[in-house]
Backbone as JSON Lines, residues from 0, in Angstrom:
{"i":0,"aa":"M","n":[-102.33,89.28,37.33],"ca":[-100.98,89.54,36.88],"c":[-100.89,89.45,35.35]}
{"i":1,"aa":"K","n":[-101.54,88.4,34.78],"ca":[-101.5,88.21,33.34],"c":[-102.12,89.4,32.62]}
{"i":2,"aa":"K","n":[-103.19,89.94,33.19],"ca":[-103.87,91.09,32.59],"c":[-102.95,92.31,32.57]}
{"i":3,"aa":"D","n":[-102.19,92.53,33.65],"ca":[-101.23,93.64,33.69],"c":[-100.14,93.46,32.65]}
{"i":4,"aa":"K","n":[-99.68,92.23,32.47],"ca":[-98.65,91.94,31.48],"c":[-99.17,92.24,30.07]}
{"i":5,"aa":"E","n":[-100.37,91.8,29.77],"ca":[-100.98,92.05,28.45],"c":[-101.18,93.55,28.22]}
{"i":6,"aa":"K","n":[-101.59,94.26,29.26],"ca":[-101.79,95.71,29.16],"c":[-100.45,96.4,28.87]}
{"i":7,"aa":"N","n":[-99.4,95.96,29.55],"ca":[-98.07,96.53,29.32],"c":[-97.59,96.23,27.9]}
{"i":8,"aa":"Y","n":[-97.79,95.0,27.42],"ca":[-97.41,94.63,26.05],"c":[-98.15,95.49,25.04]}
{"i":9,"aa":"R","n":[-99.44,95.7,25.28],"ca":[-100.26,96.51,24.36],"c":[-99.77,97.96,24.35]}
{"i":10,"aa":"R","n":[-99.42,98.48,25.53],"ca":[-98.9,99.85,25.63],"c":[-97.59,99.98,24.86]}
{"i":11,"aa":"I","n":[-96.71,99.02,25.03],"ca":[-95.42,99.05,24.33],"c":[-95.64,98.9,22.82]}
{"i":12,"aa":"S","n":[-96.52,97.99,22.43],"ca":[-96.81,97.77,21.02],"c":[-97.35,99.05,20.36]}
{"i":13,"aa":"K","n":[-98.24,99.74,21.03],"ca":[-98.79,100.99,20.48],"c":[-97.69,102.03,20.33]}
{"i":14,"aa":"F","n":[-96.79,102.09,21.31],"ca":[-95.69,103.05,21.22],"c":[-94.75,102.67,20.08]}
{"i":15,"aa":"L","n":[-94.46,101.37,19.93],"ca":[-93.62,100.93,18.81],"c":[-94.27,101.28,17.48]}
{"i":16,"aa":"S","n":[-95.58,101.09,17.37],"ca":[-96.28,101.46,16.14],"c":[-96.1,102.93,15.85]}
{"i":17,"aa":"L","n":[-96.22,103.74,16.88],"ca":[-96.06,105.18,16.69],"c":[-94.67,105.53,16.17]}
{"i":18,"aa":"V","n":[-93.63,105.01,16.83],"ca":[-92.27,105.44,16.45],"c":[-91.7,104.69,15.26]}
{"i":19,"aa":"L","n":[-92.19,103.48,14.98],"ca":[-91.66,102.72,13.84],"c":[-92.49,102.9,12.57]}
{"i":20,"aa":"R","n":[-93.7,103.45,12.69],"ca":[-94.56,103.65,11.52],"c":[-94.79,105.12,11.17]}
{"i":21,"aa":"H","n":[-94.79,105.96,12.2],"ca":[-95.25,107.33,11.96],"c":[-94.31,108.44,12.44]}
{"i":22,"aa":"Q","n":[-93.75,108.3,13.62],"ca":[-92.98,109.41,14.2],"c":[-91.66,108.96,14.82]}
{"i":23,"aa":"P","n":[-90.71,108.48,14.02],"ca":[-89.43,108.07,14.6],"c":[-88.72,109.22,15.31]}
{"i":24,"aa":"E","n":[-89.01,110.44,14.87],"ca":[-88.36,111.61,15.48],"c":[-88.82,111.84,16.92]}
{"i":25,"aa":"K","n":[-89.95,111.26,17.29],"ca":[-90.47,111.45,18.65],"c":[-89.45,111.03,19.71]}
{"i":26,"aa":"I","n":[-88.67,109.99,19.41],"ca":[-87.62,109.56,20.35],"c":[-86.25,109.58,19.67]}
{"i":27,"aa":"H","n":[-86.13,110.41,18.66],"ca":[-84.86,110.65,17.98],"c":[-84.26,109.39,17.36]}
{"i":28,"aa":"L","n":[-85.09,108.62,16.65],"ca":[-84.6,107.4,15.98],"c":[-84.11,107.73,14.58]}
{"i":29,"aa":"T","n":[-83.09,107.02,14.16],"ca":[-82.59,107.13,12.8],"c":[-83.09,105.91,12.04]}
{"i":30,"aa":"M","n":[-83.96,106.14,11.06],"ca":[-84.57,105.06,10.28],"c":[-83.93,105.02,8.9]}
{"i":31,"aa":"D","n":[-83.55,103.83,8.43],"ca":[-82.97,103.76,7.08],"c":[-84.09,103.75,6.03]}
{"i":32,"aa":"E","n":[-83.71,103.73,4.77],"ca":[-84.69,103.84,3.67],"c":[-85.67,102.67,3.62]}
{"i":33,"aa":"N","n":[-85.34,101.55,4.28],"ca":[-86.23,100.39,4.31],"c":[-87.01,100.29,5.61]}
{"i":34,"aa":"G","n":[-86.95,101.32,6.43],"ca":[-87.72,101.35,7.68],"c":[-87.05,100.69,8.87]}
{"i":35,"aa":"W","n":[-85.81,100.24,8.71],"ca":[-85.1,99.57,9.81],"c":[-84.52,100.59,10.77]}
{"i":36,"aa":"V","n":[-84.55,100.25,12.04],"ca":[-84.0,101.06,13.12],"c":[-83.08,100.15,13.94]}
{"i":37,"aa":"S","n":[-81.99,100.67,14.41],"ca":[-81.09,99.93,15.29],"c":[-81.82,99.57,16.58]}
{"i":38,"aa":"V","n":[-81.78,98.3,16.96],"ca":[-82.44,97.86,18.19],"c":[-81.79,98.54,19.4]}
{"i":39,"aa":"S","n":[-80.47,98.64,19.39],"ca":[-79.8,99.27,20.54],"c":[-80.21,100.74,20.66]}
{"i":40,"aa":"Q","n":[-80.33,101.44,19.52],"ca":[-80.78,102.84,19.56],"c":[-82.22,102.92,20.04]}
{"i":41,"aa":"L","n":[-83.07,102.02,19.56],"ca":[-84.48,102.01,19.98],"c":[-84.59,101.82,21.48]}
{"i":42,"aa":"L","n":[-83.91,100.8,22.01],"ca":[-83.99,100.52,23.44],"c":[-83.44,101.68,24.27]}
{"i":43,"aa":"S","n":[-82.3,102.2,23.86],"ca":[-81.69,103.32,24.57],"c":[-82.61,104.53,24.58]}
{"i":44,"aa":"N","n":[-83.15,104.86,23.41],"ca":[-84.0,106.04,23.31],"c":[-85.35,105.84,23.99]}
{"i":45,"aa":"M","n":[-85.9,104.62,23.94],"ca":[-87.15,104.35,24.66],"c":[-86.93,104.53,26.15]}
{"i":46,"aa":"N","n":[-85.8,104.05,26.65],"ca":[-85.51,104.17,28.08],"c":[-85.34,105.63,28.5]}
{"i":47,"aa":"K","n":[-84.83,106.47,27.62],"ca":[-84.71,107.89,27.91],"c":[-86.07,108.58,27.96]}
{"i":48,"aa":"F","n":[-87.04,108.02,27.22],"ca":[-88.36,108.65,27.11],"c":[-89.44,107.86,27.85]}
{"i":49,"aa":"Q","n":[-89.11,107.36,29.03],"ca":[-90.06,106.77,29.97],"c":[-90.69,105.44,29.54]}
{"i":50,"aa":"H","n":[-90.06,104.73,28.65],"ca":[-90.54,103.4,28.28],"c":[-89.41,102.43,28.57]}
{"i":51,"aa":"K","n":[-89.21,102.1,29.81],"ca":[-88.08,101.29,30.24],"c":[-88.31,99.83,29.85]}
{"i":52,"aa":"I","n":[-87.62,99.4,28.8],"ca":[-87.7,97.99,28.41],"c":[-86.3,97.51,28.0]}
{"i":53,"aa":"G","n":[-86.12,96.21,28.07],"ca":[-84.87,95.59,27.63],"c":[-85.14,94.7,26.42]}
{"i":54,"aa":"M","n":[-84.1,94.07,25.94],"ca":[-84.19,93.23,24.75],"c":[-85.17,92.07,24.94]}
{"i":55,"aa":"E","n":[-85.14,91.45,26.1],"ca":[-86.03,90.3,26.34],"c":[-87.5,90.71,26.22]}
{"i":56,"aa":"L","n":[-87.86,91.83,26.82],"ca":[-89.24,92.3,26.75],"c":[-89.6,92.71,25.32]}
{"i":57,"aa":"L","n":[-88.67,93.37,24.63],"ca":[-88.92,93.74,23.23],"c":[-89.18,92.5,22.38]}
{"i":58,"aa":"E","n":[-88.38,91.47,22.56],"ca":[-88.58,90.21,21.81],"c":[-89.94,89.61,22.11]}
{"i":59,"aa":"E","n":[-90.36,89.63,23.37],"ca":[-91.68,89.08,23.74],"c":[-92.81,89.88,23.09]}
{"i":60,"aa":"V","n":[-92.69,91.21,23.1],"ca":[-93.72,92.05,22.5],"c":[-93.83,91.78,21.0]}
{"i":61,"aa":"V","n":[-92.69,91.69,20.32],"ca":[-92.68,91.41,18.88],"c":[-93.27,90.02,18.61]}
{"i":62,"aa":"E","n":[-92.86,89.04,19.38],"ca":[-93.28,87.65,19.19],"c":[-94.77,87.45,19.47]}
{"i":63,"aa":"T","n":[-95.31,88.13,20.49],"ca":[-96.69,87.89,20.9],"c":[-97.69,88.84,20.26]}
{"i":64,"aa":"N","n":[-97.23,89.82,19.5],"ca":[-98.15,90.76,18.87],"c":[-99.05,90.0,17.9]}
{"i":65,"aa":"E","n":[-100.34,89.97,18.18],"ca":[-101.26,89.16,17.38],"c":[-101.33,89.57,15.92]}
{"i":66,"aa":"K","n":[-101.04,90.81,15.63],"ca":[-101.07,91.27,14.24],"c":[-99.71,91.19,13.57]}
{"i":67,"aa":"K","n":[-98.71,90.73,14.29],"ca":[-97.34,90.58,13.76],"c":[-96.9,91.87,13.07]}
{"i":68,"aa":"R","n":[-97.03,92.96,13.79],"ca":[-96.75,94.28,13.22],"c":[-95.27,94.59,13.04]}
{"i":69,"aa":"F","n":[-94.41,93.86,13.76],"ca":[-92.99,94.2,13.77],"c":[-92.14,92.99,13.4]}
{"i":70,"aa":"A","n":[-90.94,93.27,12.9],"ca":[-90.02,92.2,12.54],"c":[-88.6,92.62,12.87]}
{"i":71,"aa":"F","n":[-87.81,91.64,13.26],"ca":[-86.37,91.83,13.45],"c":[-85.66,91.37,12.19]}
{"i":72,"aa":"N","n":[-84.46,91.89,11.96],"ca":[-83.62,91.3,10.93],"c":[-83.07,89.98,11.49]}
{"i":73,"aa":"E","n":[-82.28,89.25,10.7],"ca":[-81.84,87.91,11.1],"c":[-81.09,87.87,12.42]}
{"i":74,"aa":"D","n":[-80.2,88.81,12.66],"ca":[-79.42,88.78,13.9],"c":[-79.99,89.67,15.01]}
{"i":75,"aa":"K","n":[-81.21,90.15,14.81],"ca":[-81.95,90.96,15.79],"c":[-81.21,92.23,16.19]}
{"i":76,"aa":"T","n":[-80.45,92.79,15.27],"ca":[-79.8,94.07,15.53],"c":[-80.65,95.23,15.01]}
{"i":77,"aa":"K","n":[-81.65,94.91,14.17],"ca":[-82.53,95.94,13.62],"c":[-83.97,95.47,13.76]}
{"i":78,"aa":"I","n":[-84.88,96.45,13.79],"ca":[-86.31,96.18,13.9],"c":[-87.05,97.17,13.01]}
{"i":79,"aa":"R","n":[-88.2,96.75,12.49],"ca":[-89.05,97.67,11.73],"c":[-90.51,97.22,11.83]}
{"i":80,"aa":"A","n":[-91.39,98.14,11.46],"ca":[-92.8,97.8,11.32],"c":[-92.98,97.11,9.97]}
{"i":81,"aa":"N","n":[-93.88,96.13,9.91],"ca":[-94.07,95.37,8.67],"c":[-94.83,96.13,7.6]}
{"i":82,"aa":"Q","n":[-95.73,97.01,7.99],"ca":[-96.45,97.85,7.05],"c":[-97.21,98.91,7.82]}
{"i":83,"aa":"G","n":[-97.89,99.79,7.09],"ca":[-98.72,100.81,7.73],"c":[-98.0,102.12,8.0]}
{"i":84,"aa":"H","n":[-96.87,102.33,7.37],"ca":[-96.09,103.54,7.59],"c":[-96.76,104.78,6.99]}
{"i":85,"aa":"S","n":[-96.61,105.88,7.69],"ca":[-96.97,107.16,7.1],"c":[-95.7,107.96,6.78]}
{"i":86,"aa":"V","n":[-94.55,107.46,7.24],"ca":[-93.27,108.05,6.85],"c":[-92.77,107.33,5.61]}
{"i":87,"aa":"Q","n":[-91.96,108.0,4.83],"ca":[-91.49,107.41,3.56],"c":[-90.45,106.32,3.81]}
{"i":88,"aa":"V","n":[-90.8,105.09,3.45],"ca":[-89.87,103.96,3.51],"c":[-90.1,103.07,2.3]}
{"i":89,"aa":"D","n":[-89.08,102.33,1.93],"ca":[-89.19,101.33,0.87],"c":[-89.04,99.98,1.53]}
{"i":90,"aa":"L","n":[-90.15,99.28,1.69],"ca":[-90.12,97.98,2.37],"c":[-89.61,96.87,1.49]}
{"i":91,"aa":"A","n":[-89.24,97.19,0.26],"ca":[-88.63,96.25,-0.68],"c":[-89.5,95.02,-0.92]}
{"i":92,"aa":"Y","n":[-90.8,95.24,-1.02],"ca":[-91.7,94.13,-1.34],"c":[-91.58,93.78,-2.82]}
{"i":93,"aa":"T","n":[-91.77,92.52,-3.13],"ca":[-91.84,92.1,-4.52],"c":[-93.29,91.74,-4.82]}
{"i":94,"aa":"A","n":[-93.71,92.02,-6.05],"ca":[-95.1,91.74,-6.44],"c":[-95.37,90.25,-6.34]}
{"i":95,"aa":"K","n":[-96.59,89.93,-5.87],"ca":[-97.02,88.53,-5.73],"c":[-98.41,88.39,-6.32]}
{"i":96,"aa":"T","n":[-98.74,87.18,-6.72],"ca":[-100.09,86.9,-7.21],"c":[-100.99,86.67,-6.01]}
{"i":97,"aa":"P","n":[-102.02,87.51,-5.86],"ca":[-102.91,87.37,-4.7],"c":[-103.94,86.27,-4.93]}
{"i":98,"aa":"P","n":[-104.65,85.89,-3.86],"ca":[-105.81,85.01,-4.04],"c":[-106.82,85.7,-4.96]}
{"i":99,"aa":"E","n":[-107.75,84.96,-5.54],"ca":[-108.73,85.54,-6.46],"c":[-109.56,86.64,-5.82]}
{"i":100,"aa":"I","n":[-109.84,86.49,-4.53],"ca":[-110.66,87.44,-3.81],"c":[-109.93,87.86,-2.54]}
{"i":101,"aa":"L","n":[-109.93,89.16,-2.27],"ca":[-109.45,89.7,-1.0],"c":[-110.54,90.6,-0.43]}
{"i":102,"aa":"Y","n":[-110.4,91.0,0.83],"ca":[-111.45,91.77,1.5],"c":[-110.87,93.01,2.17]}
{"i":103,"aa":"H","n":[-111.72,94.03,2.29],"ca":[-111.35,95.25,2.99],"c":[-112.5,95.65,3.89]}
{"i":104,"aa":"G","n":[-112.23,95.72,5.2],"ca":[-113.25,96.14,6.15],"c":[-113.07,97.59,6.52]}
{"i":105,"aa":"T","n":[-114.19,98.3,6.6],"ca":[-114.15,99.71,6.98],"c":[-115.49,100.07,7.6]}
{"i":106,"aa":"A","n":[-115.72,101.35,7.82],"ca":[-116.97,101.81,8.41],"c":[-117.91,102.33,7.32]}
{"i":107,"aa":"I","n":[-119.19,102.15,7.53],"ca":[-120.21,102.62,6.59],"c":[-120.07,104.12,6.33]}
{"i":108,"aa":"K","n":[-119.65,104.88,7.33],"ca":[-119.53,106.34,7.17],"c":[-118.56,106.73,6.06]}
{"i":109,"aa":"F","n":[-117.7,105.8,5.62],"ca":[-116.74,106.11,4.56],"c":[-117.2,105.67,3.16]}
{"i":110,"aa":"T","n":[-118.36,105.02,3.07],"ca":[-118.76,104.44,1.78],"c":[-119.04,105.47,0.69]}
{"i":111,"aa":"D","n":[-119.6,106.62,1.04],"ca":[-119.85,107.65,0.01],"c":[-118.55,108.02,-0.69]}
{"i":112,"aa":"S","n":[-117.53,108.27,0.09],"ca":[-116.22,108.62,-0.46],"c":[-115.63,107.46,-1.26]}
{"i":113,"aa":"I","n":[-115.76,106.25,-0.75],"ca":[-115.23,105.06,-1.43],"c":[-115.9,104.87,-2.78]}
{"i":114,"aa":"Y","n":[-117.22,105.08,-2.83],"ca":[-117.94,104.91,-4.1],"c":[-117.63,106.01,-5.12]}
{"i":115,"aa":"K","n":[-117.02,107.1,-4.66],"ca":[-116.6,108.16,-5.58],"c":[-115.19,107.93,-6.1]}
{"i":116,"aa":"T","n":[-114.27,107.54,-5.2],"ca":[-112.86,107.48,-5.57],"c":[-112.23,106.09,-5.47]}
{"i":117,"aa":"G","n":[-112.99,105.11,-5.0],"ca":[-112.4,103.78,-4.76],"c":[-111.67,103.79,-3.43]}
{"i":118,"aa":"L","n":[-110.94,102.73,-3.15],"ca":[-110.15,102.67,-1.93],"c":[-108.79,103.29,-2.21]}
{"i":119,"aa":"Q","n":[-108.47,104.31,-1.44],"ca":[-107.22,105.05,-1.61],"c":[-106.32,104.83,-0.4]}
{"i":120,"aa":"K","n":[-105.03,104.87,-0.61],"ca":[-104.08,104.65,0.47],"c":[-103.99,105.85,1.42]}
{"i":121,"aa":"K","n":[-104.4,107.0,0.98],"ca":[-104.34,108.25,1.74],"c":[-102.92,108.47,2.27]}
{"i":122,"aa":"K","n":[-102.72,108.56,3.59],"ca":[-101.4,108.85,4.14],"c":[-100.52,107.6,4.28]}
{"i":123,"aa":"R","n":[-101.08,106.45,4.02],"ca":[-100.31,105.21,4.11],"c":[-99.62,104.92,2.78]}
{"i":124,"aa":"H","n":[-98.8,103.89,2.78],"ca":[-98.11,103.49,1.56],"c":[-98.99,102.65,0.64]}
{"i":125,"aa":"H","n":[-99.95,101.93,1.22],"ca":[-100.81,101.03,0.46],"c":[-102.19,100.93,1.1]}
{"i":126,"aa":"V","n":[-103.14,100.41,0.33],"ca":[-104.43,99.98,0.85],"c":[-104.18,98.59,1.43]}
{"i":127,"aa":"H","n":[-104.71,98.33,2.62],"ca":[-104.52,97.05,3.29],"c":[-105.71,96.14,3.03]}
{"i":128,"aa":"L","n":[-105.42,94.88,2.7],"ca":[-106.46,93.91,2.38],"c":[-106.26,92.63,3.19]}
{"i":129,"aa":"S","n":[-107.36,91.94,3.44],"ca":[-107.33,90.69,4.21],"c":[-107.66,89.52,3.31]}
{"i":130,"aa":"K","n":[-107.09,88.37,3.62],"ca":[-107.36,87.18,2.81],"c":[-108.69,86.53,3.15]}
{"i":131,"aa":"D","n":[-109.28,86.9,4.32],"ca":[-110.56,86.29,4.68],"c":[-111.52,87.36,5.22]}
{"i":132,"aa":"F","n":[-112.78,87.05,5.11],"ca":[-113.85,87.97,5.52],"c":[-113.74,88.3,7.0]}
{"i":133,"aa":"E","n":[-113.47,87.3,7.83],"ca":[-113.45,87.48,9.28],"c":[-112.41,88.52,9.72]}
{"i":134,"aa":"T","n":[-111.23,88.47,9.11],"ca":[-110.2,89.44,9.46],"c":[-110.62,90.84,9.02]}
{"i":135,"aa":"A","n":[-111.16,90.96,7.82],"ca":[-111.63,92.26,7.34],"c":[-112.74,92.8,8.24]}
{"i":136,"aa":"E","n":[-113.59,91.91,8.69],"ca":[-114.68,92.28,9.59],"c":[-114.11,92.83,10.91]}
{"i":137,"aa":"K","n":[-113.13,92.17,11.45],"ca":[-112.5,92.6,12.7],"c":[-111.85,93.97,12.54]}
{"i":138,"aa":"V","n":[-111.14,94.17,11.43],"ca":[-110.48,95.45,11.16],"c":[-111.53,96.55,10.98]}
{"i":139,"aa":"G","n":[-112.56,96.27,10.21],"ca":[-113.59,97.26,9.92],"c":[-114.37,97.71,11.13]}
{"i":140,"aa":"R","n":[-114.61,96.82,12.07],"ca":[-115.37,97.16,13.28],"c":[-114.67,98.21,14.14]}
{"i":141,"aa":"R","n":[-113.37,98.34,13.99],"ca":[-112.63,99.34,14.78],"c":[-113.02,100.75,14.38]}
{"i":142,"aa":"H","n":[-113.58,100.92,13.19],"ca":[-113.83,102.26,12.65],"c":[-115.29,102.7,12.75]}
{"i":143,"aa":"G","n":[-116.16,101.83,13.23],"ca":[-117.57,102.18,13.33],"c":[-118.44,101.08,12.76]}
{"i":144,"aa":"Q","n":[-119.67,101.45,12.37],"ca":[-120.6,100.47,11.81],"c":[-119.97,99.86,10.56]}
{"i":145,"aa":"L","n":[-119.94,98.54,10.52],"ca":[-119.15,97.78,9.56],"c":[-119.71,97.69,8.16]}
{"i":146,"aa":"V","n":[-118.79,97.75,7.2],"ca":[-119.05,97.36,5.83],"c":[-117.78,96.64,5.35]}
{"i":147,"aa":"V","n":[-117.97,95.56,4.61],"ca":[-116.83,94.81,4.06],"c":[-116.96,94.8,2.54]}
{"i":148,"aa":"F","n":[-115.86,95.1,1.88],"ca":[-115.81,95.05,0.43],"c":[-115.03,93.81,-0.02]}
{"i":149,"aa":"E","n":[-115.56,93.16,-1.03],"ca":[-114.87,92.05,-1.68],"c":[-114.15,92.64,-2.9]}
{"i":150,"aa":"I","n":[-112.91,92.26,-3.08],"ca":[-112.12,92.8,-4.19],"c":[-111.77,91.68,-5.15]}
{"i":151,"aa":"N","n":[-112.13,91.86,-6.4],"ca":[-111.82,90.86,-7.43],"c":[-110.4,91.12,-7.92]}
{"i":152,"aa":"T","n":[-109.46,90.44,-7.31],"ca":[-108.05,90.68,-7.63],"c":[-107.66,90.1,-8.99]}
{"i":153,"aa":"T","n":[-108.36,89.1,-9.43],"ca":[-108.05,88.51,-10.74],"c":[-108.2,89.56,-11.83]}
{"i":154,"aa":"K","n":[-109.29,90.32,-11.78],"ca":[-109.51,91.38,-12.77],"c":[-108.48,92.5,-12.61]}
{"i":155,"aa":"M","n":[-108.12,92.79,-11.37],"ca":[-107.12,93.84,-11.15],"c":[-105.76,93.44,-11.69]}
{"i":156,"aa":"V","n":[-105.35,92.21,-11.45],"ca":[-104.06,91.72,-11.96],"c":[-104.06,91.77,-13.48]}
{"i":157,"aa":"A","n":[-105.21,91.41,-14.09],"ca":[-105.33,91.45,-15.56],"c":[-105.14,92.87,-16.09]}
{"i":158,"aa":"E","n":[-105.42,93.86,-15.25],"ca":[-105.24,95.26,-15.65],"c":[-103.93,95.84,-15.08]}
{"i":159,"aa":"N","n":[-103.01,94.96,-14.74],"ca":[-101.64,95.32,-14.33],"c":[-101.51,96.01,-12.97]}
{"i":160,"aa":"F","n":[-102.45,95.78,-12.07],"ca":[-102.27,96.25,-10.7],"c":[-101.32,95.3,-10.0]}
{"i":161,"aa":"K","n":[-100.42,95.84,-9.19],"ca":[-99.42,95.04,-8.48],"c":[-99.85,94.86,-7.02]}
{"i":162,"aa":"F","n":[-99.79,93.62,-6.57],"ca":[-100.11,93.29,-5.18],"c":[-98.84,92.84,-4.47]}
{"i":163,"aa":"F","n":[-98.8,93.13,-3.18],"ca":[-97.67,92.75,-2.35],"c":[-98.22,92.12,-1.08]}
{"i":164,"aa":"K","n":[-97.41,91.28,-0.47],"ca":[-97.82,90.64,0.77],"c":[-96.77,90.96,1.83]}
{"i":165,"aa":"S","n":[-97.21,91.57,2.93],"ca":[-96.28,91.92,4.0],"c":[-95.9,90.67,4.78]}
{"i":166,"aa":"E","n":[-94.89,90.8,5.61],"ca":[-94.4,89.67,6.39],"c":[-95.45,89.11,7.33]}
{"i":167,"aa":"N","n":[-96.43,89.91,7.71],"ca":[-97.47,89.43,8.61],"c":[-98.76,89.03,7.89]}
{"i":168,"aa":"G","n":[-98.69,88.85,6.57],"ca":[-99.81,88.3,5.82],"c":[-100.83,89.29,5.3]}
{"i":169,"aa":"V","n":[-100.6,90.58,5.5],"ca":[-101.52,91.59,4.99],"c":[-101.2,91.83,3.51]}
{"i":170,"aa":"W","n":[-102.25,91.81,2.68],"ca":[-102.08,92.09,1.25],"c":[-102.14,93.59,1.04]}
{"i":171,"aa":"L","n":[-101.32,94.09,0.13],"ca":[-101.19,95.52,-0.1],"c":[-101.31,95.85,-1.58]}
{"i":172,"aa":"V","n":[-101.91,96.99,-1.88],"ca":[-102.03,97.47,-3.25],"c":[-102.1,99.0,-3.19]}
{"i":173,"aa":"E","n":[-101.67,99.66,-4.24],"ca":[-101.66,101.13,-4.26],"c":[-103.06,101.74,-4.13]}
{"i":174,"aa":"E","n":[-104.01,101.2,-4.85],"ca":[-105.38,101.72,-4.85],"c":[-106.31,100.65,-5.39]}
{"i":175,"aa":"I","n":[-107.61,100.84,-5.19],"ca":[-108.6,99.94,-5.76],"c":[-109.73,100.78,-6.34]}
{"i":176,"aa":"P","n":[-109.78,100.88,-7.67],"ca":[-110.88,101.62,-8.29],"c":[-112.24,101.0,-7.96]}
{"i":177,"aa":"V","n":[-113.26,101.82,-8.01],"ca":[-114.63,101.41,-7.64],"c":[-115.08,100.17,-8.41]}
{"i":178,"aa":"K","n":[-114.72,100.06,-9.67],"ca":[-115.22,98.94,-10.49],"c":[-114.79,97.57,-9.98]}
{"i":179,"aa":"F","n":[-113.8,97.51,-9.08],"ca":[-113.35,96.22,-8.55],"c":[-113.94,95.91,-7.17]}
{"i":180,"aa":"L","n":[-114.8,96.78,-6.67],"ca":[-115.36,96.63,-5.32],"c":[-116.78,96.06,-5.36]}
{"i":181,"aa":"K","n":[-117.04,95.18,-4.42],"ca":[-118.39,94.63,-4.25],"c":[-118.67,94.63,-2.75]}
{"i":182,"aa":"E","n":[-119.72,95.34,-2.36],"ca":[-120.08,95.39,-0.94],"c":[-120.69,94.06,-0.52]}
{"i":183,"aa":"I","n":[-120.22,93.52,0.59],"ca":[-120.66,92.2,1.07],"c":[-121.5,92.39,2.33]}
{"i":184,"aa":"H","n":[-122.62,91.71,2.38],"ca":[-123.47,91.73,3.56],"c":[-123.61,90.3,4.08]}
{"i":185,"aa":"R","n":[-123.28,90.13,5.35],"ca":[-123.45,88.82,6.01],"c":[-124.21,89.04,7.29]}
{"i":186,"aa":"D","n":[-125.1,88.14,7.58],"ca":[-125.9,88.26,8.82],"c":[-125.21,87.62,9.98]}
């Protein structure tokens, strides 16, 4: 039973990621400039499109999501994805001083491109960084044979790069030029 519950939560979470990060139009959601969507509209529209859930289940999915991808506003009338949007939103982040070192996990198949142009946000709003090697390693393994880059944020801050931290602890930056990257190998 627990496995079915987890599978259902994962299915709902993936659908929420799709409509709150990439395709709100898929279920006719109205998203404001900061990425917020009315919870009542979300639930109503999800129910129309074969994802029958209520507020209690939505709260459980948001609360138990291991990556903390979603957030409610204070009175739980609105919901949004914390980061990773491909649609235009202003998440209203303020610049923060990052730890001296951050990490980015990816697949080896992307290293030629990375060594030419650095880490680019591509269709996302930012490059995503992890505060520890283990998290970067976990993220990178999803894309193929792993490579982890260490980023010297102290040097980047000295050159006026702005870092932001999402509500779920992911560090964000517009880009990372090659000169700030160091490939890390751990056995």
